[in-house]
Amino acid sequence: MRRLAVLMIGLLILGGCGAGGGIQGSSSASSSAAASASAGSTSGPASSPSSGAASTGGKVTVGGFTVRLPGKGEVKVPKVTATRDEIKTYLNQVRPIIRNTEQQVAQVANLNAKIKNGNFSASANLKSVQNAEQATRRGFEKLKSVQPPKDLRPIHEKLVQAYDQALPAYKNLGQALQSGNLRKITTSVGKNLPGVQRQLLESRKILRQLSRESG
């Protein structure tokens, strides 16, 4: 009887060790799997490519484009680099000036089309030319007072030049329209309208690019 009891106790002890070993082995396997998963999740992002986002202080390129004028060649706007903050500051200075002249200038820029289509009134178009000339003169004076960031000076010089060279064009167009002579008006439009178109196209393109690159 005693021998049977001892045998049973021995079996129980062996069974307990086996069960403990199973639990310990399972726990060890789980720990190993967790460590492996942790290592995998840590190494994953490290090997992924960088997002490549540009830094706020980085420089971007503006300008470097050509404005083509109908029948009068082209005007090249220089390429420069500047920070987005510089572009934004400059844009806030010149945008109101360009916007305040754009509508009046656009009414004169299509003068040639009006003559060709027969939709033409010398007196009405004279008023449009006079309004555009006054708006351009005001814009020219305001642009001259702007102090652009150093890197954007070449762009600003082109913008001021576009307004400046348009002023004689308005004067000549106004004189021709006052004469009422259609042949004289047509000749003056052919000679002077490209100056008006340059002002409109160049200022619009500069403004669009500044707006895009200001972030």
PDB file of C-alpha atoms in Angstrom:
ATOM      1  CA  MET A   1       0.000   0.000   0.000  1.00  0.00           C
ATOM      2  CA  ARG A   2       2.787   2.372   0.959  1.00  0.00           C
ATOM      3  CA  ARG A   3       4.621   1.485  -2.269  1.00  0.00           C
ATOM      4  CA  LEU A   4       1.490   2.330  -4.280  1.00  0.00           C
ATOM      5  CA  ALA A   5       1.148   5.695  -2.563  1.00  0.00           C
ATOM      6  CA  VAL A   6       4.777   6.531  -3.249  1.00  0.00           C
ATOM      7  CA  LEU A   7       4.330   5.565  -6.898  1.00  0.00           C
ATOM      8  CA  MET A   8       1.273   7.773  -7.261  1.00  0.00           C
ATOM      9  CA  ILE A   9       3.074  10.724  -5.645  1.00  0.00           C
ATOM     10  CA  GLY A  10       5.987  10.207  -8.069  1.00  0.00           C
ATOM     11  CA  LEU A  11       3.663  10.220 -11.038  1.00  0.00           C
ATOM     12  CA  LEU A  12       2.002  13.417  -9.844  1.00  0.00           C
ATOM     13  CA  ILE A  13       5.372  15.121  -9.421  1.00  0.00           C
ATOM     14  CA  LEU A  14       6.476  14.077 -12.910  1.00  0.00           C
ATOM     15  CA  GLY A  15       3.182  15.236 -14.396  1.00  0.00           C
ATOM     16  CA  GLY A  16       3.555  18.613 -12.701  1.00  0.00           C
ATOM     17  CA  CYS A  17       7.038  19.110 -14.082  1.00  0.00           C
ATOM     18  CA  GLY A  18       5.852  18.196 -17.552  1.00  0.00           C
ATOM     19  CA  ALA A  19       2.931  20.623 -17.373  1.00  0.00           C
ATOM     20  CA  GLY A  20       5.190  23.364 -16.033  1.00  0.00           C
ATOM     21  CA  GLY A  21       7.634  22.761 -18.835  1.00  0.00           C
ATOM     22  CA  GLY A  22       4.797  23.027 -21.360  1.00  0.00           C
ATOM     23  CA  ILE A  23       3.599  26.345 -19.975  1.00  0.00           C
ATOM     24  CA  GLN A  24       7.133  27.640 -19.768  1.00  0.00           C
ATOM     25  CA  GLY A  25       7.827  26.552 -23.367  1.00  0.00           C
ATOM     26  CA  SER A  26       4.639  28.197 -24.607  1.00  0.00           C
ATOM     27  CA  SER A  27       5.490  31.395 -22.740  1.00  0.00           C
ATOM     28  CA  SER A  28       8.998  31.341 -24.171  1.00  0.00           C
ATOM     29  CA  ALA A  29       7.660  30.854 -27.707  1.00  0.00           C
ATOM     30  CA  SER A  30       5.194  33.721 -27.209  1.00  0.00           C
ATOM     31  CA  SER A  31       7.959  35.992 -25.928  1.00  0.00           C
ATOM     32  CA  SER A  32      10.128  35.060 -28.907  1.00  0.00           C
ATOM     33  CA  ALA A  33       7.271  35.765 -31.337  1.00  0.00           C
ATOM     34  CA  ALA A  34       6.527  39.106 -29.669  1.00  0.00           C
ATOM     35  CA  ALA A  35      10.196  40.084 -29.824  1.00  0.00           C
ATOM     36  CA  SER A  36      10.290  39.118 -33.474  1.00  0.00           C
ATOM     37  CA  ALA A  37       7.142  41.134 -34.242  1.00  0.00           C
ATOM     38  CA  SER A  38       8.525  44.101 -32.326  1.00  0.00           C
ATOM     39  CA  ALA A  39      11.759  43.941 -34.271  1.00  0.00           C
ATOM     40  CA  GLY A  40       9.814  43.747 -37.513  1.00  0.00           C
ATOM     41  CA  SER A  41       7.650  46.782 -36.715  1.00  0.00           C
ATOM     42  CA  THR A  42      10.684  48.804 -35.694  1.00  0.00           C
ATOM     43  CA  SER A  43      12.656  48.009 -38.810  1.00  0.00           C
ATOM     44  CA  GLY A  44       9.673  48.523 -41.189  1.00  0.00           C
ATOM     45  CA  PRO A  45       9.358  52.335 -41.154  1.00  0.00           C
ATOM     46  CA  ALA A  46      13.128  52.745 -41.025  1.00  0.00           C
ATOM     47  CA  SER A  47      13.407  51.118 -44.418  1.00  0.00           C
ATOM     48  CA  SER A  48      10.487  53.037 -45.981  1.00  0.00           C
ATOM     49  CA  PRO A  49      11.368  55.943 -48.314  1.00  0.00           C
ATOM     50  CA  SER A  50      11.328  59.512 -47.064  1.00  0.00           C
ATOM     51  CA  SER A  51       8.224  61.625 -47.807  1.00  0.00           C
ATOM     52  CA  GLY A  52      10.434  64.260 -49.488  1.00  0.00           C
ATOM     53  CA  ALA A  53       8.455  67.280 -48.195  1.00  0.00           C
ATOM     54  CA  ALA A  54      10.220  70.587 -48.944  1.00  0.00           C
ATOM     55  CA  SER A  55      11.329  72.641 -45.966  1.00  0.00           C
ATOM     56  CA  THR A  56       9.531  75.922 -45.358  1.00  0.00           C
ATOM     57  CA  GLY A  57      12.722  77.905 -45.676  1.00  0.00           C
ATOM     58  CA  GLY A  58      13.758  76.379 -49.016  1.00  0.00           C
ATOM     59  CA  LYS A  59      14.093  78.508 -52.160  1.00  0.00           C
ATOM     60  CA  VAL A  60      11.927  78.089 -55.247  1.00  0.00           C
ATOM     61  CA  THR A  61      12.300  79.340 -58.808  1.00  0.00           C
ATOM     62  CA  VAL A  62      10.143  82.066 -60.336  1.00  0.00           C
ATOM     63  CA  GLY A  63      10.379  83.719 -63.740  1.00  0.00           C
ATOM     64  CA  GLY A  64      12.289  82.126 -66.577  1.00  0.00           C
ATOM     65  CA  PHE A  65       9.416  82.362 -69.042  1.00  0.00           C
ATOM     66  CA  THR A  66       8.665  84.200 -72.272  1.00  0.00           C
ATOM     67  CA  VAL A  67       5.679  86.407 -73.085  1.00  0.00           C
ATOM     68  CA  ARG A  68       4.833  86.268 -76.788  1.00  0.00           C
ATOM     69  CA  LEU A  69       3.313  89.421 -78.267  1.00  0.00           C
ATOM     70  CA  PRO A  70       1.094  89.284 -81.360  1.00  0.00           C
ATOM     71  CA  GLY A  71       3.223  90.426 -84.300  1.00  0.00           C
ATOM     72  CA  LYS A  72       5.890  91.998 -82.075  1.00  0.00           C
ATOM     73  CA  GLY A  73       8.176  89.205 -80.966  1.00  0.00           C
ATOM     74  CA  GLU A  74       8.531  88.242 -77.331  1.00  0.00           C
ATOM     75  CA  VAL A  75       9.617  89.457 -73.915  1.00  0.00           C
ATOM     76  CA  LYS A  76      11.765  87.301 -71.631  1.00  0.00           C
ATOM     77  CA  VAL A  77      11.244  87.423 -67.877  1.00  0.00           C
ATOM     78  CA  PRO A  78      14.435  86.442 -65.983  1.00  0.00           C
ATOM     79  CA  LYS A  79      14.635  83.370 -63.772  1.00  0.00           C
ATOM     80  CA  VAL A  80      15.360  83.980 -60.075  1.00  0.00           C
ATOM     81  CA  THR A  81      15.212  82.019 -56.823  1.00  0.00           C
ATOM     82  CA  ALA A  82      13.662  83.229 -53.590  1.00  0.00           C
ATOM     83  CA  THR A  83      12.132  81.823 -50.415  1.00  0.00           C
ATOM     84  CA  ARG A  84       8.382  81.334 -50.221  1.00  0.00           C
ATOM     85  CA  ASP A  85       8.210  83.949 -47.471  1.00  0.00           C
ATOM     86  CA  GLU A  86       9.922  86.498 -49.732  1.00  0.00           C
ATOM     87  CA  ILE A  87       7.570  85.661 -52.589  1.00  0.00           C
ATOM     88  CA  LYS A  88       4.527  85.972 -50.346  1.00  0.00           C
ATOM     89  CA  THR A  89       5.677  89.350 -49.021  1.00  0.00           C
ATOM     90  CA  TYR A  90       6.288  90.664 -52.537  1.00  0.00           C
ATOM     91  CA  LEU A  91       3.023  89.226 -53.838  1.00  0.00           C
ATOM     92  CA  ASN A  92       1.061  91.060 -51.145  1.00  0.00           C
ATOM     93  CA  GLN A  93       2.672  94.309 -52.307  1.00  0.00           C
ATOM     94  CA  VAL A  94       2.087  94.049 -56.056  1.00  0.00           C
ATOM     95  CA  ARG A  95      -1.137  92.054 -56.338  1.00  0.00           C
ATOM     96  CA  PRO A  96      -3.482  94.930 -55.413  1.00  0.00           C
ATOM     97  CA  ILE A  97      -1.695  97.225 -57.889  1.00  0.00           C
ATOM     98  CA  ILE A  98      -2.015  94.788 -60.785  1.00  0.00           C
ATOM     99  CA  ARG A  99      -5.625  93.939 -59.923  1.00  0.00           C
ATOM    100  CA  ASN A 100      -6.577  97.629 -59.861  1.00  0.00           C
ATOM    101  CA  THR A 101      -5.340  98.169 -63.437  1.00  0.00           C
ATOM    102  CA  GLU A 102      -6.098  94.816 -65.031  1.00  0.00           C
ATOM    103  CA  GLN A 103      -9.739  95.418 -65.957  1.00  0.00           C
ATOM    104  CA  GLN A 104      -9.149  98.791 -67.637  1.00  0.00           C
ATOM    105  CA  VAL A 105      -6.141  97.484 -69.560  1.00  0.00           C
ATOM    106  CA  ALA A 106      -8.066  94.407 -70.760  1.00  0.00           C
ATOM    107  CA  GLN A 107     -10.714  96.650 -72.339  1.00  0.00           C
ATOM    108  CA  VAL A 108      -8.052  98.267 -74.519  1.00  0.00           C
ATOM    109  CA  ALA A 109      -6.036  95.115 -75.271  1.00  0.00           C
ATOM    110  CA  ASN A 110      -8.745  93.771 -77.608  1.00  0.00           C
ATOM    111  CA  LEU A 111      -9.134  97.006 -79.558  1.00  0.00           C
ATOM    112  CA  ASN A 112      -7.843  95.419 -82.744  1.00  0.00           C
ATOM    113  CA  ALA A 113     -10.535  92.721 -82.616  1.00  0.00           C
ATOM    114  CA  LYS A 114     -13.234  95.370 -82.221  1.00  0.00           C
ATOM    115  CA  ILE A 115     -12.060  97.186 -85.349  1.00  0.00           C
ATOM    116  CA  LYS A 116     -11.940  93.974 -87.393  1.00  0.00           C
ATOM    117  CA  ASN A 117     -15.408  92.922 -86.272  1.00  0.00           C
ATOM    118  CA  GLY A 118     -16.909  96.320 -86.996  1.00  0.00           C
ATOM    119  CA  ASN A 119     -17.885  96.630 -83.324  1.00  0.00           C
ATOM    120  CA  PHE A 120     -16.123  99.932 -82.939  1.00  0.00           C
ATOM    121  CA  SER A 121     -16.904 103.363 -81.560  1.00  0.00           C
ATOM    122  CA  ALA A 122     -14.104 105.953 -81.492  1.00  0.00           C
ATOM    123  CA  SER A 123     -15.638 107.907 -78.609  1.00  0.00           C
ATOM    124  CA  ALA A 124     -16.340 104.837 -76.456  1.00  0.00           C
ATOM    125  CA  ASN A 125     -12.879 103.396 -77.037  1.00  0.00           C
ATOM    126  CA  LEU A 126     -11.269 106.775 -76.374  1.00  0.00           C
ATOM    127  CA  LYS A 127     -12.815 106.705 -72.918  1.00  0.00           C
ATOM    128  CA  SER A 128     -11.502 103.169 -72.353  1.00  0.00           C
ATOM    129  CA  VAL A 129      -8.003 104.211 -73.426  1.00  0.00           C
ATOM    130  CA  GLN A 130      -8.058 107.241 -71.125  1.00  0.00           C
ATOM    131  CA  ASN A 131      -9.225 105.134 -68.156  1.00  0.00           C
ATOM    132  CA  ALA A 132      -6.524 102.542 -68.817  1.00  0.00           C
ATOM    133  CA  GLU A 133      -3.861 105.230 -69.128  1.00  0.00           C
ATOM    134  CA  GLN A 134      -4.833 106.791 -65.790  1.00  0.00           C
ATOM    135  CA  ALA A 135      -4.953 103.401 -64.043  1.00  0.00           C
ATOM    136  CA  THR A 136      -1.580 102.432 -65.536  1.00  0.00           C
ATOM    137  CA  ARG A 137       0.017 105.712 -64.470  1.00  0.00           C
ATOM    138  CA  ARG A 138      -1.213 105.249 -60.908  1.00  0.00           C
ATOM    139  CA  GLY A 139      -0.023 101.638 -60.942  1.00  0.00           C
ATOM    140  CA  PHE A 140       3.357 102.655 -62.332  1.00  0.00           C
ATOM    141  CA  GLU A 141       3.911 105.184 -59.534  1.00  0.00           C
ATOM    142  CA  LYS A 142       2.890 102.645 -56.895  1.00  0.00           C
ATOM    143  CA  LEU A 143       5.129  99.947 -58.349  1.00  0.00           C
ATOM    144  CA  LYS A 144       8.107 102.331 -58.281  1.00  0.00           C
ATOM    145  CA  SER A 145       7.581 102.779 -54.531  1.00  0.00           C
ATOM    146  CA  VAL A 146       7.631  99.030 -53.849  1.00  0.00           C
ATOM    147  CA  GLN A 147      10.824  97.713 -52.255  1.00  0.00           C
ATOM    148  CA  PRO A 148      11.033  94.080 -53.401  1.00  0.00           C
ATOM    149  CA  PRO A 149      13.219  91.460 -51.686  1.00  0.00           C
ATOM    150  CA  LYS A 150      16.702  91.483 -53.202  1.00  0.00           C
ATOM    151  CA  ASP A 151      16.285  88.160 -55.022  1.00  0.00           C
ATOM    152  CA  LEU A 152      13.071  89.344 -56.693  1.00  0.00           C
ATOM    153  CA  ARG A 153      14.370  92.666 -58.019  1.00  0.00           C
ATOM    154  CA  PRO A 154      14.855  91.421 -61.622  1.00  0.00           C
ATOM    155  CA  ILE A 155      11.194  90.325 -61.707  1.00  0.00           C
ATOM    156  CA  HIS A 156      10.057  93.651 -60.287  1.00  0.00           C
ATOM    157  CA  GLU A 157      12.116  95.625 -62.789  1.00  0.00           C
ATOM    158  CA  LYS A 158      10.378  93.794 -65.640  1.00  0.00           C
ATOM    159  CA  LEU A 159       6.975  94.544 -64.130  1.00  0.00           C
ATOM    160  CA  VAL A 160       7.758  98.252 -63.748  1.00  0.00           C
ATOM    161  CA  GLN A 161       9.117  98.320 -67.290  1.00  0.00           C
ATOM    162  CA  ALA A 162       5.912  96.774 -68.675  1.00  0.00           C
ATOM    163  CA  TYR A 163       3.837  99.565 -67.094  1.00  0.00           C
ATOM    164  CA  ASP A 164       6.277 102.278 -68.103  1.00  0.00           C
ATOM    165  CA  GLN A 165       6.465 101.364 -71.797  1.00  0.00           C
ATOM    166  CA  ALA A 166       2.646 101.098 -71.990  1.00  0.00           C
ATOM    167  CA  LEU A 167       2.110 104.776 -71.121  1.00  0.00           C
ATOM    168  CA  PRO A 168       3.254 106.204 -74.509  1.00  0.00           C
ATOM    169  CA  ALA A 169       1.110 103.573 -76.220  1.00  0.00           C
ATOM    170  CA  TYR A 170      -2.016 104.852 -74.474  1.00  0.00           C
ATOM    171  CA  LYS A 171      -1.145 108.434 -75.363  1.00  0.00           C
ATOM    172  CA  ASN A 172      -0.677 107.602 -79.053  1.00  0.00           C
ATOM    173  CA  LEU A 173      -3.854 105.538 -79.185  1.00  0.00           C
ATOM    174  CA  GLY A 174      -5.803 108.360 -77.548  1.00  0.00           C
ATOM    175  CA  GLN A 175      -4.583 110.901 -80.093  1.00  0.00           C
ATOM    176  CA  ALA A 176      -5.542 108.626 -82.984  1.00  0.00           C
ATOM    177  CA  LEU A 177      -8.990 107.993 -81.555  1.00  0.00           C
ATOM    178  CA  GLN A 178      -9.568 111.706 -81.036  1.00  0.00           C
ATOM    179  CA  SER A 179      -8.914 112.274 -84.751  1.00  0.00           C
ATOM    180  CA  GLY A 180     -11.811 110.005 -85.669  1.00  0.00           C
ATOM    181  CA  ASN A 181      -9.895 108.880 -88.773  1.00  0.00           C
ATOM    182  CA  LEU A 182     -10.289 105.112 -89.074  1.00  0.00           C
ATOM    183  CA  ARG A 183      -7.112 104.664 -91.135  1.00  0.00           C
ATOM    184  CA  LYS A 184      -5.078 106.631 -88.612  1.00  0.00           C
ATOM    185  CA  ILE A 185      -6.676 104.687 -85.761  1.00  0.00           C
ATOM    186  CA  THR A 186      -5.924 101.343 -87.420  1.00  0.00           C
ATOM    187  CA  THR A 187      -2.275 102.317 -88.003  1.00  0.00           C
ATOM    188  CA  SER A 188      -1.886 103.487 -84.412  1.00  0.00           C
ATOM    189  CA  VAL A 189      -3.448 100.291 -83.080  1.00  0.00           C
ATOM    190  CA  GLY A 190      -0.978  98.210 -85.102  1.00  0.00           C
ATOM    191  CA  LYS A 191       1.982 100.141 -83.691  1.00  0.00           C
ATOM    192  CA  ASN A 192       0.895 100.703 -80.096  1.00  0.00           C
ATOM    193  CA  LEU A 193      -1.410  97.876 -79.078  1.00  0.00           C
ATOM    194  CA  PRO A 194       1.458  95.378 -78.492  1.00  0.00           C
ATOM    195  CA  GLY A 195       2.691  97.632 -75.668  1.00  0.00           C
ATOM    196  CA  VAL A 196      -0.713  97.403 -73.986  1.00  0.00           C
ATOM    197  CA  GLN A 197      -0.870  93.656 -74.559  1.00  0.00           C
ATOM    198  CA  ARG A 198       2.576  93.220 -73.080  1.00  0.00           C
ATOM    199  CA  GLN A 199       1.530  95.044 -69.930  1.00  0.00           C
ATOM    200  CA  LEU A 200      -1.527  92.837 -69.529  1.00  0.00           C
ATOM    201  CA  LEU A 201       0.054  89.481 -70.417  1.00  0.00           C
ATOM    202  CA  GLU A 202       3.307  89.988 -68.540  1.00  0.00           C
ATOM    203  CA  SER A 203       1.717  91.275 -65.334  1.00  0.00           C
ATOM    204  CA  ARG A 204      -0.863  88.476 -65.342  1.00  0.00           C
ATOM    205  CA  LYS A 205       1.735  85.767 -65.874  1.00  0.00           C
ATOM    206  CA  ILE A 206       4.038  87.131 -63.176  1.00  0.00           C
ATOM    207  CA  LEU A 207       1.113  87.375 -60.769  1.00  0.00           C
ATOM    208  CA  ARG A 208      -0.020  83.801 -61.485  1.00  0.00           C
ATOM    209  CA  GLN A 209       3.447  82.398 -60.922  1.00  0.00           C
ATOM    210  CA  LEU A 210       4.007  84.355 -57.723  1.00  0.00           C
ATOM    211  CA  SER A 211       0.632  83.135 -56.412  1.00  0.00           C
ATOM    212  CA  ARG A 212       1.490  79.528 -57.239  1.00  0.00           C
ATOM    213  CA  GLU A 213       4.949  79.603 -55.662  1.00  0.00           C
ATOM    214  CA  SER A 214       3.991  81.551 -52.545  1.00  0.00           C
ATOM    215  CA  GLY A 215       2.655  78.328 -51.051  1.00  0.00           C
TER     216      GLY A 215
END
